[in-house]
PDB file of C-alpha atoms in Angstrom:
ATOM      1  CA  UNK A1044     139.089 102.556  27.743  1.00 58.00           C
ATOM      2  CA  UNK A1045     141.986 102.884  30.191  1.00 65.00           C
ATOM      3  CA  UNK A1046     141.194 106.853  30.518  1.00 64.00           C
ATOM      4  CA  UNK A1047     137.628 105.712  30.904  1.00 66.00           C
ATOM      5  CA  UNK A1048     138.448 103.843  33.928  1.00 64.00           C
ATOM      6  CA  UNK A1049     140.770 105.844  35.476  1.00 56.00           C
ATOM      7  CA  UNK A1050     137.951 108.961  35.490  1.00 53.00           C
ATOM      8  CA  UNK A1051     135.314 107.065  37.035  1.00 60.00           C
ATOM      9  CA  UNK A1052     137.847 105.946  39.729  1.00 56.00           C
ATOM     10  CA  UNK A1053     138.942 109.778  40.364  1.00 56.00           C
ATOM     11  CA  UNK A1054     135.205 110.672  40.106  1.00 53.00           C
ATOM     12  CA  UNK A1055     134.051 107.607  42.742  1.00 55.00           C
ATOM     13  CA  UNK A1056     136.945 108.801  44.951  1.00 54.00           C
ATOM     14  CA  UNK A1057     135.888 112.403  45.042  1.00 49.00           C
ATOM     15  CA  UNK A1058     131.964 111.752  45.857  1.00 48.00           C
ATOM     16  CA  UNK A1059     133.566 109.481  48.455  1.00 50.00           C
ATOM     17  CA  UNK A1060     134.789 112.269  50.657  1.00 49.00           C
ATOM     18  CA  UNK A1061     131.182 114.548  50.509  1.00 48.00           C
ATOM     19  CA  UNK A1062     130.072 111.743  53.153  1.00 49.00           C
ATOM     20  CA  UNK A1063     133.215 111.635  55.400  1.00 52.00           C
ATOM     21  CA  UNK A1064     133.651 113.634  58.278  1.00 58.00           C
ATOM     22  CA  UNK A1065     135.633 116.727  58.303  1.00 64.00           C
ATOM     23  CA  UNK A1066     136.815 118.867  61.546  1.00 56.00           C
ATOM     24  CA  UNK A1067     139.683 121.375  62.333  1.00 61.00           C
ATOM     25  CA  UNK A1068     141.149 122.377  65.694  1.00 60.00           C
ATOM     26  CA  UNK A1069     140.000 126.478  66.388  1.00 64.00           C
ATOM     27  CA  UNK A1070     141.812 128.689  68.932  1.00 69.00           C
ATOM     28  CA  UNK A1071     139.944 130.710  71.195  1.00 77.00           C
ATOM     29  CA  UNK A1072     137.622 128.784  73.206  1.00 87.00           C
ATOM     30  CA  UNK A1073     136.522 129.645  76.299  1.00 90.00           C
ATOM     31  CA  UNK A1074     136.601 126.510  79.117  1.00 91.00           C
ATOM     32  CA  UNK A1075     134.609 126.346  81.974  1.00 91.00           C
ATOM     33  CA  UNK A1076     134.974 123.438  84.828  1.00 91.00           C
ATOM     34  CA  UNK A1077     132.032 122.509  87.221  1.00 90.00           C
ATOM     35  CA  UNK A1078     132.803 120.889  90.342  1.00 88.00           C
ATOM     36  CA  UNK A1079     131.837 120.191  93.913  1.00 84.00           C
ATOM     37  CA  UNK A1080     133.366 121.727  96.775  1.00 76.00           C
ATOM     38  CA  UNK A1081     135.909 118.663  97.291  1.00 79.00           C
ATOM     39  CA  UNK A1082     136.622 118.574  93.394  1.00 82.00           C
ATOM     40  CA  UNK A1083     135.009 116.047  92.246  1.00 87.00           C
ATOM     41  CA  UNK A1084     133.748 116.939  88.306  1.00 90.00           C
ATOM     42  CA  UNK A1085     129.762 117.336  88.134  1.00 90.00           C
ATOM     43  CA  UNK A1086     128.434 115.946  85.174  1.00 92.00           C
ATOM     44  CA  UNK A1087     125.004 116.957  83.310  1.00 93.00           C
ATOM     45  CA  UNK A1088     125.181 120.332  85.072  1.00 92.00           C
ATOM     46  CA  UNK A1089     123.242 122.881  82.824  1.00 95.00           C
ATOM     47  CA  UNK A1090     125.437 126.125  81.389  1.00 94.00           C
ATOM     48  CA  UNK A1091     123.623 129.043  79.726  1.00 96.00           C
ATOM     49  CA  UNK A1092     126.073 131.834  78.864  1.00 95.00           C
ATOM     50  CA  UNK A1093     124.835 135.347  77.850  1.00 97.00           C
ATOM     51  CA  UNK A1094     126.702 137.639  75.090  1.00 95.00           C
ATOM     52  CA  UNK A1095     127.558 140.980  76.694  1.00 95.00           C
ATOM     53  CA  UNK A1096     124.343 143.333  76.968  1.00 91.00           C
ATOM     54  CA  UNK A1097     121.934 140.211  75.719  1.00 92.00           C
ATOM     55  CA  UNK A1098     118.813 139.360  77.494  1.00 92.00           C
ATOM     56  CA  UNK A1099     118.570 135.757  74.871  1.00 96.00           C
ATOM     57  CA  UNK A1100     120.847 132.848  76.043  1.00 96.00           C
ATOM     58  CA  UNK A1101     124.269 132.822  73.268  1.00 96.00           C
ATOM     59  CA  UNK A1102     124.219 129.269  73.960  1.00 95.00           C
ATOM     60  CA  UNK A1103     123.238 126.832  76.143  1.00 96.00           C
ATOM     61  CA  UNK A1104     124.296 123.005  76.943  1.00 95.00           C
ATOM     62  CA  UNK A1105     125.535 120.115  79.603  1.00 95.00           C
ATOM     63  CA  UNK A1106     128.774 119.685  81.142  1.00 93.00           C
ATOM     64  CA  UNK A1107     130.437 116.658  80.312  1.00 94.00           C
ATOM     65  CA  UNK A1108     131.058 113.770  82.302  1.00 95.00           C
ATOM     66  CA  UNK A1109     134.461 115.641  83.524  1.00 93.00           C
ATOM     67  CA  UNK A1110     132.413 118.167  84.526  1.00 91.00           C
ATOM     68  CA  UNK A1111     133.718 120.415  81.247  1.00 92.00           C
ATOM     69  CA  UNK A1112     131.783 123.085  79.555  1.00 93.00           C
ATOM     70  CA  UNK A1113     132.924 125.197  76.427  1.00 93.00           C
ATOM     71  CA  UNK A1114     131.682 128.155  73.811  1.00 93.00           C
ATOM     72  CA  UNK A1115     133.476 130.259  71.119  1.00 92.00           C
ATOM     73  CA  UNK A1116     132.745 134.043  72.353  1.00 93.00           C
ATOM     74  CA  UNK A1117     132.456 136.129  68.802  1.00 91.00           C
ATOM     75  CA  UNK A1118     132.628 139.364  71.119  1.00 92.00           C
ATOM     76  CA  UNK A1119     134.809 140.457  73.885  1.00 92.00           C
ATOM     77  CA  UNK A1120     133.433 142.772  76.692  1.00 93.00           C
ATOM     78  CA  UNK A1121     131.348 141.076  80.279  1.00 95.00           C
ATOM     79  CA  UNK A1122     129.967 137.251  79.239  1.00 94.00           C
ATOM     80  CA  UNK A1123     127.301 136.181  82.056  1.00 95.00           C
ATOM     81  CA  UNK A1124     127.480 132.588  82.813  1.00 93.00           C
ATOM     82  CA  UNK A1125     124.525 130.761  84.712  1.00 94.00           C
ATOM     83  CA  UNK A1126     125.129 127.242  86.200  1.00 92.00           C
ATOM     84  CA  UNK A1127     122.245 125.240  87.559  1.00 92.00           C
ATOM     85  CA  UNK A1128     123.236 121.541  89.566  1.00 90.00           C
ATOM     86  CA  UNK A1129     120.151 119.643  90.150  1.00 87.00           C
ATOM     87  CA  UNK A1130     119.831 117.779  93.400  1.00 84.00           C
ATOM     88  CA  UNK A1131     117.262 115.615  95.341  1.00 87.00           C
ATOM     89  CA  UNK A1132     117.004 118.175  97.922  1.00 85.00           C
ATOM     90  CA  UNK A1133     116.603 121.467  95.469  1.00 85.00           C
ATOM     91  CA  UNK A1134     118.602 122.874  92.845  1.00 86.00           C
ATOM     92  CA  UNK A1135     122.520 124.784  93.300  1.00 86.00           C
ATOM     93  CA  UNK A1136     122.658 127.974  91.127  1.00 89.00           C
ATOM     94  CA  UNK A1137     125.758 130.006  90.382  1.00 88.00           C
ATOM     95  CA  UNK A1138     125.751 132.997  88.287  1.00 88.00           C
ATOM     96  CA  UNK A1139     128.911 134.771  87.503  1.00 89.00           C
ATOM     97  CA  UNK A1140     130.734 137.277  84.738  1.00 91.00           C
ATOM     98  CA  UNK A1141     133.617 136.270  82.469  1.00 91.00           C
ATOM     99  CA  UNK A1142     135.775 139.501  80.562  1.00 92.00           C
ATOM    100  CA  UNK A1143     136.799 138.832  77.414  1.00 91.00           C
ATOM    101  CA  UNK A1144     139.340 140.819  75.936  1.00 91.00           C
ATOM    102  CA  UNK A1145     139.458 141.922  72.238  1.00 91.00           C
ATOM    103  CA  UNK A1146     141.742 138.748  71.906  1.00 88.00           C
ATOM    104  CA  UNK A1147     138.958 136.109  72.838  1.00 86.00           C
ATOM    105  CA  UNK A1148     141.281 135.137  75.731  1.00 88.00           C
ATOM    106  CA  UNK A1149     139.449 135.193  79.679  1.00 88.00           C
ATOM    107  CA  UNK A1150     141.038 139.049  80.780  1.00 88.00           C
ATOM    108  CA  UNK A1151     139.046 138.295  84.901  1.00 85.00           C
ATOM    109  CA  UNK A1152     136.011 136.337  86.100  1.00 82.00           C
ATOM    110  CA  UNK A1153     134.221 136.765  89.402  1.00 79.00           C
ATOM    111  CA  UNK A1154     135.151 133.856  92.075  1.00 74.00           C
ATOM    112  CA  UNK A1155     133.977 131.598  94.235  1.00 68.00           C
ATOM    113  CA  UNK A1156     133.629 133.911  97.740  1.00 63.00           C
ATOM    114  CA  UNK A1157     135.858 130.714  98.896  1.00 62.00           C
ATOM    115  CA  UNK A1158     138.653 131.283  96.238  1.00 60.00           C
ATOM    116  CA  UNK A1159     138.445 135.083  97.100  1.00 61.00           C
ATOM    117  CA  UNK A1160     138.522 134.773 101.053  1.00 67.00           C
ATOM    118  CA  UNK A1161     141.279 131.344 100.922  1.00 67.00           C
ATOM    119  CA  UNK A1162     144.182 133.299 101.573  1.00 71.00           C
ATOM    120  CA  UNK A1163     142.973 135.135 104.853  1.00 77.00           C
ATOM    121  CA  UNK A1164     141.318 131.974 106.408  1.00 76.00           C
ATOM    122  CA  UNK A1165     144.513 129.980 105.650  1.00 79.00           C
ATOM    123  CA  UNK A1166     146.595 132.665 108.055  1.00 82.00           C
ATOM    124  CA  UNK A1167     143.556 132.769 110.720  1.00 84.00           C
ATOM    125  CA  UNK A1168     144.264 129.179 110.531  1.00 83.00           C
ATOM    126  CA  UNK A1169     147.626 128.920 110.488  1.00 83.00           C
ATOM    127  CA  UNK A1170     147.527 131.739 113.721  1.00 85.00           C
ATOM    128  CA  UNK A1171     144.927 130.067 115.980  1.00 87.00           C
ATOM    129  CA  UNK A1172     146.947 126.494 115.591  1.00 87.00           C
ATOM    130  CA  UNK A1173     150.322 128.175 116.444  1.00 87.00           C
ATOM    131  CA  UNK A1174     147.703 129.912 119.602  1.00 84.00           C
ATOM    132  CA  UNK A1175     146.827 126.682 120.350  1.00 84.00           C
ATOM    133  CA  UNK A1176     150.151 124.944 120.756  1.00 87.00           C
ATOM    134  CA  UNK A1177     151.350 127.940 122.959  1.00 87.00           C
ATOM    135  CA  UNK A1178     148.163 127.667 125.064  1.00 86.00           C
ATOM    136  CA  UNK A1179     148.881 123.586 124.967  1.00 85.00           C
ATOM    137  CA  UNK A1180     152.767 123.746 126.471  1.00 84.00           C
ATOM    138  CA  UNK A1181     151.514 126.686 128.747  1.00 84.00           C
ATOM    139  CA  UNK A1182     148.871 124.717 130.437  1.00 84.00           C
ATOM    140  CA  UNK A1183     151.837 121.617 130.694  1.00 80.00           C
ATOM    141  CA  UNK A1184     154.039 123.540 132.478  1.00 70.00           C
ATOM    142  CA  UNK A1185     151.102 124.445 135.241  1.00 67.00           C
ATOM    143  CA  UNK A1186     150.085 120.796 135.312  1.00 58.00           C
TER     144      UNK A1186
END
């Protein structure tokens, strides 16, 4: 009777876990962050990425409310990532390309034009406010 008893308990503990809920942690993916141009995160934005060489969307979804996106590549070689921001006043697109390597880990991706140029306007900047001070105690001196 015992054994009895102690089988259905093993049995009604097994069937127990085929309704529980099961996940693992996966290296490899592939993070993508939307924001706006003073970084604030941009929620609901829709992401379609495109597999090297594939015309049909690899996957498609919503960034969260961080403004997070993220997809497991199962290729390397030149992903193509379209982002699409609706507004009130139109919609902001951005499409861009991400390299994978043949480790699944982000080898180069195309920036923003303001990432790429950030540098050079930081030293015209940087120059025309040291011009400006000269031109400043110049005109002092006359006055």
């Amino acid at each position: 009777m015992n054994l009895k008893i102690f089988l259905g308990a093993i049995l009604l503990n097994v069937s127990l876990f085929a309704h529980g809920v099961f996940y693992e942690v996966v290296d490899g993916a592939i993070g993508i962050r939307v924001t706006a141009p003073n970084n604030i995160a941009i929620s609901n934005a829709t992401i379609t990425i495109y597999a090297p060489e594939a015309s049909l969307p690899f996957t498609k979804g919503k960034t969260d409310v961080n403004g997070n996106f993220a997809f497991m590549p199962d290729s390397y070689g030149e992903w193509r990532v379209k982002i699409n921001v609706p507004s009130n006043h139109g919609p902001h697109l951005k499409d861009f390309k991400i390299n994978i390597d043949k480790n699944f880990k982000v080898k180069s991706y195309e920036k923003v034009p303001y990432d790429r140029y950030m540098k050079i306007l930081s030293v015209l900047g940087f120059l025309l406010g040291i011009f400006g001070i000269i031109i400043l105690f110049k005109n002092r001196k006359k006055g």
